[in-house]
Amino acid sequence: MTQKLRNRLKLYRAQMNWTQSDLAIAVGVSRKTINTVENGIFIPSTILALKMAAALDATVHDLFELDDGSGG
Amino acid sequence: MQGFSRYRCARILGVNEIMGEPAERAQRRRQLILPAFLLVLAWMQWTAVETSHRIQVMPTRMVDFAQLLAPMLVSLGLLRGFFSAPMWLRDKQATEGANDELTIENRRIALGRGFVTTVLALLAMAIAGPFVELDRFAIVHVALFVLVASILLNFVWLEQRGAADDDAEAP
């Protein structure tokens, strides 16, 4: 079974009124990295996921979840 | 960290104060410079192969050695630049920003693909060997060029991912 990583980065960013660049600056990576994570192209390291969660005032589980294609 | 500015947030998380624009500019410059040097390398390798043919019938001169050695040195320089260019003159934060974990992942993928492409090119030349006359020096240069070109072009292509700014259209 192929599992994908779904994320809610965009939603949490919108809640804080942050752009991708703002989040990139907050966690110390390039804006491209945030863009590729948001679009599911790049799976971030645990360290980066934890930093993003801290910056967006959420938990890693809030931001990321496994999508096994079952729709749930 | 609701309500904190991005810079305050960065300080709390212990990340360097950043980069942003300078890092992106450095990444864009790297994407332009590396393929441009491939053209120089291709020309040097063409000259080197011509030289290798000439020295088989004429006495070798110092300039011939230089022409044979130059593509090797440029290849090494390009591969070195693949890991650091063009950040030599940039500050530490910009360099770190332009070499974040996405770039490291892109390098890893590009190196893997470069290796596979080179092995396939060598295999193709081995298969073609009995039918086409290939001199050993040309094979070395083709393999070297395929290695460097496939690594760099793959890297440049991978670095294009995520370049579009999704927030640009937002008010």
Short mmCIF file of C-alpha atoms in Angstrom, two decimals:
data_model
loop_
_atom_site.label_atom_id
_atom_site.label_comp_id
_atom_site.label_asym_id
_atom_site.label_seq_id
_atom_site.Cartn_x
_atom_site.Cartn_y
_atom_site.Cartn_z
CA MET A 1 0.00 0.00 0.00
CA THR A 2 1.37 3.40 -0.99
CA GLN A 3 1.14 5.96 1.75
CA LYS A 4 1.41 9.68 1.20
CA LEU A 5 2.05 12.42 3.68
CA ARG A 6 -0.75 14.94 3.81
CA ASN A 7 -0.14 18.29 5.40
CA ARG A 8 -2.10 21.29 6.64
CA LEU A 9 0.72 23.79 6.50
CA LYS A 10 -1.19 26.17 4.29
CA LEU A 11 -4.15 26.22 6.67
CA TYR A 12 -2.00 26.91 9.71
CA ARG A 13 -0.03 29.54 7.82
CA ALA A 14 -3.24 31.26 6.84
CA GLN A 15 -4.39 31.27 10.46
CA MET A 16 -1.24 33.14 11.43
CA ASN A 17 -1.42 35.29 8.32
CA TRP A 18 2.06 34.17 7.29
CA THR A 19 3.42 33.76 3.77
CA GLN A 20 5.71 30.89 2.76
CA SER A 21 8.63 33.30 3.12
CA ASP A 22 7.59 34.17 6.68
CA LEU A 23 7.50 30.52 7.66
CA ALA A 24 10.80 29.89 5.85
CA ILE A 25 12.46 32.66 7.85
CA ALA A 26 10.95 31.40 11.10
CA VAL A 27 12.33 27.89 10.66
CA GLY A 28 15.57 28.76 8.85
CA VAL A 29 15.10 27.23 5.41
CA SER A 30 14.47 28.59 1.91
CA ARG A 31 10.96 29.44 0.71
CA LYS A 32 11.34 26.71 -1.92
CA THR A 33 11.62 24.11 0.83
CA ILE A 34 8.35 25.26 2.40
CA ASN A 35 6.69 25.26 -1.04
CA THR A 36 7.80 21.71 -1.84
CA VAL A 37 6.72 20.45 1.60
CA GLU A 38 3.30 22.08 1.20
CA ASN A 39 2.85 20.57 -2.24
CA GLY A 40 3.87 17.11 -1.07
CA ILE A 41 7.01 16.99 -3.22
CA PHE A 42 9.50 16.90 -0.36
CA ILE A 43 9.12 15.11 2.97
CA PRO A 44 10.83 17.20 5.66
CA SER A 45 13.16 15.83 8.31
CA THR A 46 11.83 15.33 11.83
CA ILE A 47 13.80 18.35 12.99
CA LEU A 48 12.25 20.60 10.35
CA ALA A 49 8.77 19.20 11.03
CA LEU A 50 9.20 19.96 14.74
CA LYS A 51 10.44 23.48 13.98
CA MET A 52 7.49 24.13 11.67
CA ALA A 53 5.08 22.82 14.28
CA ALA A 54 6.61 25.06 16.95
CA ALA A 55 6.56 28.08 14.66
CA LEU A 56 2.92 27.52 13.72
CA ASP A 57 1.89 26.83 17.31
CA ALA A 58 0.74 23.32 16.50
CA THR A 59 1.88 19.75 16.95
CA VAL A 60 3.54 17.67 14.22
CA HIS A 61 0.38 15.56 14.17
CA ASP A 62 -1.69 18.66 13.51
CA LEU A 63 0.47 19.51 10.53
CA PHE A 64 1.13 16.09 9.04
CA GLU A 65 -0.81 12.88 8.71
CA LEU A 66 -0.44 9.70 6.71
CA ASP A 67 -2.84 9.26 3.85
CA ASP A 68 -3.15 5.61 2.88
CA GLY A 69 -5.59 6.38 0.05
CA SER A 70 -8.62 5.01 1.91
CA GLY A 71 -10.07 8.50 2.16
CA GLY A 72 -9.96 8.62 5.97
CA MET B 1 4.10 30.92 19.27
CA GLN B 2 0.93 32.61 18.19
CA GLY B 3 1.50 36.31 17.79
CA PHE B 4 5.28 36.19 17.57
CA SER B 5 6.96 37.74 14.57
CA ARG B 6 8.81 35.41 12.21
CA TYR B 7 12.17 36.82 13.41
CA ARG B 8 11.28 36.37 17.10
CA CYS B 9 10.12 32.88 16.24
CA ALA B 10 13.41 32.16 14.46
CA ARG B 11 15.35 33.29 17.53
CA ILE B 12 13.26 31.11 19.84
CA LEU B 13 13.82 28.11 17.56
CA GLY B 14 17.53 28.85 17.47
CA VAL B 15 17.75 29.21 13.69
CA ASN B 16 20.04 31.73 12.12
CA GLU B 17 18.68 35.09 11.20
CA ILE B 18 18.21 34.79 7.66
CA MET B 19 18.89 34.85 4.39
CA GLY B 20 15.57 34.81 2.45
CA GLU B 21 16.27 36.93 -0.60
CA PRO B 22 20.09 36.60 -0.71
CA ALA B 23 19.76 32.81 -0.43
CA GLU B 24 17.22 32.63 -3.24
CA ARG B 25 19.35 34.90 -5.42
CA ALA B 26 22.35 32.66 -4.78
CA GLN B 27 20.31 29.59 -5.71
CA ARG B 28 19.12 31.21 -8.94
CA ARG B 29 22.67 32.27 -9.81
CA ARG B 30 23.90 28.73 -9.21
CA GLN B 31 21.22 27.38 -11.55
CA LEU B 32 22.44 29.68 -14.32
CA ILE B 33 26.20 29.38 -13.80
CA LEU B 34 26.59 25.61 -13.58
CA PRO B 35 25.03 24.74 -17.00
CA ALA B 36 26.96 27.60 -18.63
CA PHE B 37 30.23 26.00 -17.50
CA LEU B 38 29.13 22.74 -19.10
CA LEU B 39 29.51 24.40 -22.51
CA VAL B 40 33.08 25.34 -21.60
CA LEU B 41 33.73 21.78 -20.49
CA ALA B 42 32.29 20.34 -23.72
CA TRP B 43 34.54 22.59 -25.79
CA MET B 44 37.61 21.65 -23.71
CA GLN B 45 36.88 17.96 -24.05
CA TRP B 46 36.46 18.28 -27.79
CA THR B 47 39.88 20.00 -27.94
CA ALA B 48 41.39 17.30 -25.73
CA VAL B 49 40.15 14.48 -27.95
CA GLU B 50 41.55 16.28 -31.03
CA THR B 51 44.86 16.69 -29.21
CA SER B 52 44.94 13.01 -28.29
CA HIS B 53 44.57 12.14 -31.97
CA ARG B 54 47.31 14.59 -32.98
CA ILE B 55 49.89 13.38 -30.45
CA GLN B 56 49.64 9.87 -31.88
CA VAL B 57 51.32 11.10 -35.07
CA MET B 58 53.25 14.17 -33.88
CA PRO B 59 55.67 14.86 -31.02
CA THR B 60 53.98 15.89 -27.77
CA ARG B 61 54.31 19.50 -26.63
CA MET B 62 53.68 21.08 -23.23
CA VAL B 63 50.54 22.73 -24.55
CA ASP B 64 49.19 19.29 -25.45
CA PHE B 65 49.53 18.14 -21.85
CA ALA B 66 47.69 21.28 -20.75
CA GLN B 67 44.88 20.59 -23.22
CA LEU B 68 44.57 17.01 -22.03
CA LEU B 69 44.60 17.99 -18.37
CA ALA B 70 42.28 21.00 -18.57
CA PRO B 71 38.96 19.11 -18.91
CA MET B 72 39.83 16.95 -15.91
CA LEU B 73 40.54 20.03 -13.79
CA VAL B 74 37.40 21.83 -15.00
CA SER B 75 35.32 18.71 -14.23
CA LEU B 76 36.73 18.60 -10.73
CA GLY B 77 36.09 22.31 -10.32
CA LEU B 78 32.50 21.93 -11.54
CA LEU B 79 31.81 19.07 -9.16
CA ARG B 80 33.33 21.11 -6.34
CA GLY B 81 31.18 24.05 -7.41
CA PHE B 82 28.15 21.76 -7.42
CA PHE B 83 28.52 21.59 -3.65
CA SER B 84 29.27 25.24 -2.96
CA ALA B 85 28.79 27.52 -5.99
CA PRO B 86 28.21 30.37 -6.22
CA MET B 87 28.31 31.15 -2.55
CA TRP B 88 32.02 31.73 -2.11
CA LEU B 89 31.53 35.44 -1.63
CA ARG B 90 28.24 35.28 0.26
CA ASP B 91 27.76 35.57 4.00
CA LYS B 92 27.28 32.49 6.16
CA GLN B 93 23.52 32.85 6.55
CA ALA B 94 22.92 33.14 2.81
CA THR B 95 25.14 30.10 2.20
CA GLU B 96 23.22 28.07 4.79
CA GLY B 97 19.91 29.23 3.33
CA ALA B 98 20.92 28.23 -0.16
CA ASN B 99 22.11 24.83 1.08
CA ASP B 100 19.14 23.82 3.21
CA GLU B 101 17.78 20.31 3.50
CA LEU B 102 15.86 20.44 0.19
CA THR B 103 19.09 21.30 -1.64
CA ILE B 104 20.96 18.52 0.17
CA GLU B 105 18.24 16.06 -0.88
CA ASN B 106 18.38 17.37 -4.48
CA ARG B 107 22.17 16.86 -4.51
CA ARG B 108 21.79 13.31 -3.27
CA ILE B 109 19.25 12.48 -5.99
CA ALA B 110 21.35 14.21 -8.69
CA LEU B 111 24.50 12.28 -7.69
CA GLY B 112 22.61 8.98 -7.83
CA ARG B 113 21.12 9.75 -11.23
CA GLY B 114 24.49 10.94 -12.54
CA PHE B 115 26.10 7.66 -11.53
CA VAL B 116 23.36 5.58 -13.17
CA THR B 117 23.46 7.67 -16.37
CA THR B 118 27.25 7.26 -16.60
CA VAL B 119 27.02 3.49 -16.13
CA LEU B 120 24.36 3.34 -18.87
CA ALA B 121 26.54 5.45 -21.19
CA LEU B 122 29.52 3.15 -20.59
CA LEU B 123 27.29 0.15 -21.22
CA ALA B 124 26.05 1.67 -24.49
CA MET B 125 29.66 2.28 -25.58
CA ALA B 126 30.61 -1.30 -24.65
CA ILE B 127 27.74 -2.60 -26.79
CA ALA B 128 28.63 -0.26 -29.67
CA GLY B 129 32.36 -1.10 -29.37
CA PRO B 130 32.45 -4.06 -31.81
CA PHE B 131 30.58 -2.09 -34.49
CA VAL B 132 31.98 1.43 -34.16
CA GLU B 133 35.61 2.42 -33.81
CA LEU B 134 35.99 4.12 -30.42
CA ASP B 135 39.33 5.23 -29.08
CA ARG B 136 39.96 4.80 -25.38
CA PHE B 137 40.72 8.45 -24.76
CA ALA B 138 37.40 9.52 -26.29
CA ILE B 139 35.55 6.98 -24.12
CA VAL B 140 37.11 8.44 -20.97
CA HIS B 141 36.11 11.95 -22.02
CA VAL B 142 32.57 10.98 -22.95
CA ALA B 143 32.12 9.18 -19.63
CA LEU B 144 33.51 12.16 -17.71
CA PHE B 145 31.29 14.61 -19.55
CA VAL B 146 28.19 12.45 -19.13
CA LEU B 147 28.92 12.15 -15.40
CA VAL B 148 29.37 15.88 -14.82
CA ALA B 149 26.57 16.96 -17.17
CA SER B 150 23.99 14.52 -15.84
CA ILE B 151 24.73 15.43 -12.21
CA LEU B 152 24.57 19.17 -12.86
CA LEU B 153 21.55 19.15 -15.16
CA ASN B 154 19.61 16.86 -12.85
CA PHE B 155 20.46 19.13 -9.94
CA VAL B 156 19.37 22.26 -11.81
CA TRP B 157 16.15 20.55 -12.85
CA LEU B 158 15.42 19.37 -9.29
CA GLU B 159 16.12 22.83 -7.92
CA GLN B 160 13.32 24.21 -10.13
CA ARG B 161 10.81 22.40 -7.95
CA GLY B 162 9.03 24.78 -5.63
CA ALA B 163 10.41 27.83 -7.36
CA ALA B 164 6.91 29.20 -8.02
CA ASP B 165 5.62 31.39 -5.23
CA ASP B 166 2.14 30.18 -4.24
CA ASP B 167 1.56 33.34 -2.24
CA ALA B 168 2.34 35.64 -5.15
CA GLU B 169 -1.25 35.69 -6.37
CA ALA B 170 -2.65 36.24 -2.87
CA PRO B 171 -3.68 39.83 -2.06
#
